[in-house]
Coordinates of C-alpha atoms and ligand atoms in Angstrom, one line a residue:
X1 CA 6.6 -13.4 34.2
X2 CA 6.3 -10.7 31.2
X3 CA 5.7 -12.5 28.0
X4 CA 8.1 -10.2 25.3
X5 CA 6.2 -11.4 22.6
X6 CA 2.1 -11.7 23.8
X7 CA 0.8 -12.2 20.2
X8 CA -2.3 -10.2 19.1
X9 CA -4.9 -9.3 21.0
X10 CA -8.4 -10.1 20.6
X11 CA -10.4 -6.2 18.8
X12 CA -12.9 -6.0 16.1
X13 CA -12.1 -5.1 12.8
X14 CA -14.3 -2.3 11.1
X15 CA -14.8 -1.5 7.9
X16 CA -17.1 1.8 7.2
X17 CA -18.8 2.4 4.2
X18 CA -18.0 6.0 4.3
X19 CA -15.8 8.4 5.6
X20 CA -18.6 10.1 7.5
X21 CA -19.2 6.9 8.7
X22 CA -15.6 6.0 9.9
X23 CA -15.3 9.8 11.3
X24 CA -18.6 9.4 13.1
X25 CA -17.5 6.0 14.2
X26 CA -13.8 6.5 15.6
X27 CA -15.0 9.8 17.6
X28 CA -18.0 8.0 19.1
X29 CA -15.1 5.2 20.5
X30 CA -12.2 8.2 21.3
X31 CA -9.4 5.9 23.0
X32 CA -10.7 2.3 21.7
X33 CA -10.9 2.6 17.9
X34 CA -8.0 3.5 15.4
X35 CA -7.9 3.7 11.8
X36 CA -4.8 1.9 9.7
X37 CA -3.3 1.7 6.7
X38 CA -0.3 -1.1 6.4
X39 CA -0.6 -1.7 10.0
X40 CA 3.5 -2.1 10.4
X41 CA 3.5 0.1 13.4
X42 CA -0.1 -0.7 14.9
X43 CA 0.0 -4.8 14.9
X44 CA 3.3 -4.3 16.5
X45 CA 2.5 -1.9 18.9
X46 CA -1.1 -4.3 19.8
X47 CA 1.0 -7.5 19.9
X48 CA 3.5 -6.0 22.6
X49 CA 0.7 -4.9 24.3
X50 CA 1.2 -0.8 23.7
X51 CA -2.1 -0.1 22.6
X52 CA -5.3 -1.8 23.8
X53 CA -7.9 -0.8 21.1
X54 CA -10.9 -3.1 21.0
X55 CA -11.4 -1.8 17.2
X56 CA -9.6 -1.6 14.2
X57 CA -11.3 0.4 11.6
X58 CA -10.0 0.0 7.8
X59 CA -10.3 2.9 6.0
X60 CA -8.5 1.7 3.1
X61 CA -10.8 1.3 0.5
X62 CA -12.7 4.9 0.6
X63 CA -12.7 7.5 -1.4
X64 CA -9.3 7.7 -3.8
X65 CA -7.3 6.7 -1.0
X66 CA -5.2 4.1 -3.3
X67 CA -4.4 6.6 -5.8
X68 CA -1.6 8.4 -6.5
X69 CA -2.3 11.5 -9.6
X70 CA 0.4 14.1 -10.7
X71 CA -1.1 17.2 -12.7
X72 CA 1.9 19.8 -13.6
X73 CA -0.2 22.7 -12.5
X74 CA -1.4 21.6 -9.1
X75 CA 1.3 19.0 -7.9
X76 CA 1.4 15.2 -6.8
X77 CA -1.3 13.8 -4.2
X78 CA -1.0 10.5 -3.2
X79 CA -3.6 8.4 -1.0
X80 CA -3.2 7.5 2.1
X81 CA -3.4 3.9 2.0
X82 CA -0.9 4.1 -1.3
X83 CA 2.2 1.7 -0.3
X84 CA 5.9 2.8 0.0
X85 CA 6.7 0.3 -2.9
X86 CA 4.2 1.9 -5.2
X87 CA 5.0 5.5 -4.2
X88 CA 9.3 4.4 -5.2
X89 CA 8.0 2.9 -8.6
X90 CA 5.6 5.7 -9.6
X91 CA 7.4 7.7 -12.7
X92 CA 5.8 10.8 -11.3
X93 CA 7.4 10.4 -8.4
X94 CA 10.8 9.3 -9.5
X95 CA 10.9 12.3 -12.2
X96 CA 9.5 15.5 -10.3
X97 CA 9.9 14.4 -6.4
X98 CA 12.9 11.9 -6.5
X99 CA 13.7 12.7 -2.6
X100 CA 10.5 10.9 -1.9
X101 CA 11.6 7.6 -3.4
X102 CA 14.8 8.3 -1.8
X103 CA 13.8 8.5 1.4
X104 CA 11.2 5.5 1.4
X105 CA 13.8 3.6 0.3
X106 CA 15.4 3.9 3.2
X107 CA 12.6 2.3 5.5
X108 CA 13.2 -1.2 6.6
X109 CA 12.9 -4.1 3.5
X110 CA 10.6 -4.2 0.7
X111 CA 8.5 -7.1 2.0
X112 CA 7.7 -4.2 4.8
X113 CA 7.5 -1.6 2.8
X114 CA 4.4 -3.7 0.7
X115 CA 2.7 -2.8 3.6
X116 CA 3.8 0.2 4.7
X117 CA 2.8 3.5 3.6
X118 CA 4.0 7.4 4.0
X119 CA 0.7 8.6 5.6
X120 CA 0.8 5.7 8.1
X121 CA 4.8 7.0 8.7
X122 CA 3.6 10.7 9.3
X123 CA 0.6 9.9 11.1
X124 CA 2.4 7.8 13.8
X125 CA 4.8 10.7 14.4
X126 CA 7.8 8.3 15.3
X127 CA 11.1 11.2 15.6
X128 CA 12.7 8.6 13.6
X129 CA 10.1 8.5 10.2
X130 CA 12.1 8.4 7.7
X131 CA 9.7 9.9 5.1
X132 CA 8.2 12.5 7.0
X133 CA 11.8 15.3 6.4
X134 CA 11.2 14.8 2.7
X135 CA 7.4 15.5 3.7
X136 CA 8.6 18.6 5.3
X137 CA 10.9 20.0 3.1
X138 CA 8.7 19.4 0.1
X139 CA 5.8 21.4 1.3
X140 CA 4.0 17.9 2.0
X141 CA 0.2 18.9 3.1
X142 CA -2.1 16.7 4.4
X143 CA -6.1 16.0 3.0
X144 CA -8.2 15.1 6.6
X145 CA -11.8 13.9 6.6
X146 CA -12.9 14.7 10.2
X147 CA -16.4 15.5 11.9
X148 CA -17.1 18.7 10.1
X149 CA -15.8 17.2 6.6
X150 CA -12.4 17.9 4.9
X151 CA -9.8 19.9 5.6
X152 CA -6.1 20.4 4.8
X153 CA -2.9 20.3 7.8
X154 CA 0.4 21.3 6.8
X155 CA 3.2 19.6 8.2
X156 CA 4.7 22.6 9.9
X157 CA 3.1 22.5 13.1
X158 CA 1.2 18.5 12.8
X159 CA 3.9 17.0 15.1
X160 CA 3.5 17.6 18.9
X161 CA 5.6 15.1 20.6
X162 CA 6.6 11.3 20.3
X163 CA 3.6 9.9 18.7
X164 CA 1.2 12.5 19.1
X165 CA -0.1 14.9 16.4
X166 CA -3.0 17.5 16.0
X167 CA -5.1 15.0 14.5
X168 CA -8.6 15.2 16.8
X169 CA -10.8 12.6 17.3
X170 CA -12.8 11.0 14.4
X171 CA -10.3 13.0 11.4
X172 CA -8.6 10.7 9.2
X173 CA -6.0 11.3 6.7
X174 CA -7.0 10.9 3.3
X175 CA -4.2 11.9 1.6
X176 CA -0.9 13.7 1.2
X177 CA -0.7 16.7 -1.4
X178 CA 2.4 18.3 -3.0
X179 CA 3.0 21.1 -4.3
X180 CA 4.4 21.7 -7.6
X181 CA 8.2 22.0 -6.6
X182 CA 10.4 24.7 -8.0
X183 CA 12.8 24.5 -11.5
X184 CA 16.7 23.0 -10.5
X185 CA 15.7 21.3 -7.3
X186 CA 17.5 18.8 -5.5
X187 CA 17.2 16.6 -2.2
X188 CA 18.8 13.9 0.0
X189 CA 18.2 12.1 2.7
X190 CA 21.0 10.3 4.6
X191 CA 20.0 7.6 7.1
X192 CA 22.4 6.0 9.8
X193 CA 21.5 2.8 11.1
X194 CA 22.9 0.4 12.8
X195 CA 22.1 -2.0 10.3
X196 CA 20.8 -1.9 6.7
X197 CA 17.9 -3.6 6.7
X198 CA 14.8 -3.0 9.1
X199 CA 16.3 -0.6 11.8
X200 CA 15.4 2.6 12.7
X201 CA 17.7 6.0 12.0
X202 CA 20.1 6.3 14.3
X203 CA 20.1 10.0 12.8
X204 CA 18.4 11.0 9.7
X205 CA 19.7 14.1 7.9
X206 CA 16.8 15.6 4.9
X207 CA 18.4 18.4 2.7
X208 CA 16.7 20.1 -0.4
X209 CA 17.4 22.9 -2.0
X210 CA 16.6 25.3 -5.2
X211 CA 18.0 28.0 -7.2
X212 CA 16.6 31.0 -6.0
X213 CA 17.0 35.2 -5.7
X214 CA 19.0 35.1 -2.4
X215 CA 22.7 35.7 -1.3
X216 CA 23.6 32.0 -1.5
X217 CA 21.5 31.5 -5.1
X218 CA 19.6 29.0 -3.5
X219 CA 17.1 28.3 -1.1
X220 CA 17.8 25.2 1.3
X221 CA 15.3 23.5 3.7
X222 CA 16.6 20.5 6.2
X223 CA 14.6 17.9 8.6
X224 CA 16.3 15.9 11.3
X225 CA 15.0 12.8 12.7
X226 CA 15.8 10.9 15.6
X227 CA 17.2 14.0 17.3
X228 CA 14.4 16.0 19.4
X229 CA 11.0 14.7 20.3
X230 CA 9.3 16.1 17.1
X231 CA 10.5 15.8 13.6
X232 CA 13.2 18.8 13.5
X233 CA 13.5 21.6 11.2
X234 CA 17.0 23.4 11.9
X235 CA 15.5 27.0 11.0
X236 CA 19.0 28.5 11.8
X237 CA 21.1 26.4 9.7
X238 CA 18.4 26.8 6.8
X239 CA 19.1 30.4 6.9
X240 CA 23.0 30.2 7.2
X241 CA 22.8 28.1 4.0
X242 CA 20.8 30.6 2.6
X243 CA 21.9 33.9 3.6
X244 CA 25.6 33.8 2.8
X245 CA 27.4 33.1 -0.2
X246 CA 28.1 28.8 -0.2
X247 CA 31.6 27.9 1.2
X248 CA 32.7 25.3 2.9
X249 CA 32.9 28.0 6.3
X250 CA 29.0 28.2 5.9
X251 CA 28.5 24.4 5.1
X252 CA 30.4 23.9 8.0
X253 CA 28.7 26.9 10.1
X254 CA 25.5 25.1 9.0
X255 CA 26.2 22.0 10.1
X256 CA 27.5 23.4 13.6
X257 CA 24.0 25.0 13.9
X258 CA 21.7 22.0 13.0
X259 CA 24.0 19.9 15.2
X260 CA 23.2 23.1 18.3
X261 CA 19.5 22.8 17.5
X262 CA 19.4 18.9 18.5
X263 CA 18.0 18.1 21.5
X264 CA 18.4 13.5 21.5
X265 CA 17.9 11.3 24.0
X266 CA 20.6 8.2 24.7
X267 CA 18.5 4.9 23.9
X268 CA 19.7 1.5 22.5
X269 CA 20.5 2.9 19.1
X270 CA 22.6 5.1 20.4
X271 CA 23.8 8.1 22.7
X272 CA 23.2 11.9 22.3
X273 CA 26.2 13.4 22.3
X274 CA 26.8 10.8 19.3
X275 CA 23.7 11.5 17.7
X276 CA 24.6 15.6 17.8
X277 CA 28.3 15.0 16.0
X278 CA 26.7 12.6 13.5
X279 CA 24.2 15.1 12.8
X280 CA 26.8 18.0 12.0
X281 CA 28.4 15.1 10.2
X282 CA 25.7 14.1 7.9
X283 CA 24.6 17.5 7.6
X284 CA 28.0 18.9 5.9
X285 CA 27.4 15.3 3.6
X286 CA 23.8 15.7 3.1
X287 CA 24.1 19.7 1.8
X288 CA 27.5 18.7 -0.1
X289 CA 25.4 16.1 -2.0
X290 CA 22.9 18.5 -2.7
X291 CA 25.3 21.6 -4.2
X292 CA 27.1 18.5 -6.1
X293 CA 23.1 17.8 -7.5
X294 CA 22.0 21.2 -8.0
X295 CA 25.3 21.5 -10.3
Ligands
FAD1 C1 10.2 -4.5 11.1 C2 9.8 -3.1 11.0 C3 10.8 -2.2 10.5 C4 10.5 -0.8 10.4 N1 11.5 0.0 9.9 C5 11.2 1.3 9.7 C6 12.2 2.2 9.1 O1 13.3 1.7 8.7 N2 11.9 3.5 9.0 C7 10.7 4.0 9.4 O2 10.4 5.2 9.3 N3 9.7 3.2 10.0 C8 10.0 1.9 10.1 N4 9.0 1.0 10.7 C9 7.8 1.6 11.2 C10 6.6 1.6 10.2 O3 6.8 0.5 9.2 C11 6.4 2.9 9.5 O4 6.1 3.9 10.4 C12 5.2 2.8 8.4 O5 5.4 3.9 7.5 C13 3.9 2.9 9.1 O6 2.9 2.9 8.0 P1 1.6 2.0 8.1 O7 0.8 2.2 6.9 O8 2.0 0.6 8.3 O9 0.9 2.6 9.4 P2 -0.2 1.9 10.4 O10 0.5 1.0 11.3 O11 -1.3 1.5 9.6 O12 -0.5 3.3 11.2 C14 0.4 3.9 12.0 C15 -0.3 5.0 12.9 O13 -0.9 6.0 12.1 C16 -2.3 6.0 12.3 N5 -2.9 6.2 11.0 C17 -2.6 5.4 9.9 N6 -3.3 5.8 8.9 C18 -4.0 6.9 9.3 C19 -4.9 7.8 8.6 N7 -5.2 7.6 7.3 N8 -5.4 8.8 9.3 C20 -5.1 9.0 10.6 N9 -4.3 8.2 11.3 C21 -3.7 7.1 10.7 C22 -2.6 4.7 13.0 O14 -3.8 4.9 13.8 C23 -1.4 4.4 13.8 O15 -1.4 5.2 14.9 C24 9.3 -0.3 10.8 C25 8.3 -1.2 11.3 C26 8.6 -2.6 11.4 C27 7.5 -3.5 12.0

């Protein structure tokens, strides 16, 4: 009979001294090594017998991934092995990229979120992470350490389906990056769950937005989650918001056209045709909040 709960696997737990090392390392075992950072999603996914990976390689302590730095000329960067709890308390954070904190508080409890982190949430590329719209909408850029040394991934373009990204074998993430964001921003992400505590969005709505030279005054960016197989940027609505003057006609148009550029799947959480009205719901909401911010 299936066991449901199968408890951990026997692997063996690595711990480079380097990041050439660990790069060298997990491309050397392609398909039975991983690297981790809170290990929320990998433990679990190991226990229930998902993944099968006979090494575990802790990356943790290299190379400035606990830190988190803000310098007002170049932006925030924050390690990748910095946890959700730390990135909600940081001042920085809570002053010049306030969406952030916003949306990590949204994930699960804060026992989990001790543990974990934003990197671990992008790099796992779950539809449903709730911290990776505010990573998209922010300009979030990632720092990787792979075989030929470091380079940097923008989000636009990381996410390729249901957990898979372009990261190749042996890169790790080191770190997200920030840009500095523009003067009058505003953001806010609005997660539906079926429950508050520990459950994953049912649909997650990200809107930010900025004064800027176009016909609206502003310039608005959105993320969906939960809705397509990919974290979801709703180009057209994105340009309805900003390309006509702000009504509620073209909050509503908006909406309308985030809602048409859903593609959800029915699961346990819930349906798709539920998921595409909840999205033009929470889309009128989420852009509403933001015009009442930006005020
Ligand atoms: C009870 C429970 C509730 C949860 N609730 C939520 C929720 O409400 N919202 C939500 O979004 N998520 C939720 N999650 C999922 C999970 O907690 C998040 O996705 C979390 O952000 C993962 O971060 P981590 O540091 O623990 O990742 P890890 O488990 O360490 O890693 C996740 C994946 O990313 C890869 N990875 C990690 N770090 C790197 C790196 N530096 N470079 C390359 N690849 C890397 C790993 O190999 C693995 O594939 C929940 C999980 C649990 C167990």
């Amino acid at each position: 009979m299936h066991n449901p709960r199968p408890g951990l696997p026997e692997f063996d737990y690595v711990r480079p001294a380097s990041l050439s090392e660990a790069s060298r390392f997990l491309a050397e075992h392609q398909g039975e090594a991983r690297p981790f950072m809170g290990g929320t999603d990998t433990f679990v996914r190991m226990r229930d017998g998902f993944w099968k990976e006979k090494y575990i390689v802790d990356v943790k302590r290299l190379d400035g991934m606990g830190d988190i730095t803000f310098d007002p000329s170049t932006g925030l960067t924050i390690g990748a092995a910095v946890n959700m709890n730390r990135v909600i308390d940081s001042p920085e954070v809570q002053e010049h990229y306030p969406l952030l904190a916003e949306a990590a508080k949204t994930v699960a409890s804060f026992q989990l979120r001790s543990r974990a982190t934003i990197v671990g949430n992008i790099c796992n590329a779950s539809p449903a992470g709730d911290t990776i719209g505010a990573c998209i909408v922010m300009g979030g850029v990632l720092k990787v350490h792979g075989l030929d040394g470091e380079r940097e991934v923008p989000l636009t373009g990381f996410f390729v389906g249901p957990g898979k990204t372009v990261l190749k074998p042996g890169d790790i993430v080191t770190a997200i990056r920030f840009p500095v964001l523009p003067q009058g921003h505003a953001g806010r992400y609005i997660k539906l769950g079926r429950n508050a505590l520990s459950d994953l969005a049912i649909v997650g709505v990200t809107a930010f937005a900025y004064p800027d030279d176009t016909p609206s005054g502003y310039r608005f960016k959105l993320a969906l989650a939960s809705v397509a197989p990919v974290p979801l940027v709703p180009e057209k609505a994105e340009e309805i918001l900003t390309g006509k003057p702000i009504t509620d006609e073209t909050i509503a148009e908006a909406a309308q056209a985030a809602m048409d550029a859903c593609n959800p799947i029915d699961d346990v959480r819930g349906s798709a045709r539920y998921r595409k009205y909840m999205v033009r719901n929470l889309t009128r909401r989420a852009v509403t909040d933001v015009l009442n911010r930006l005020q």
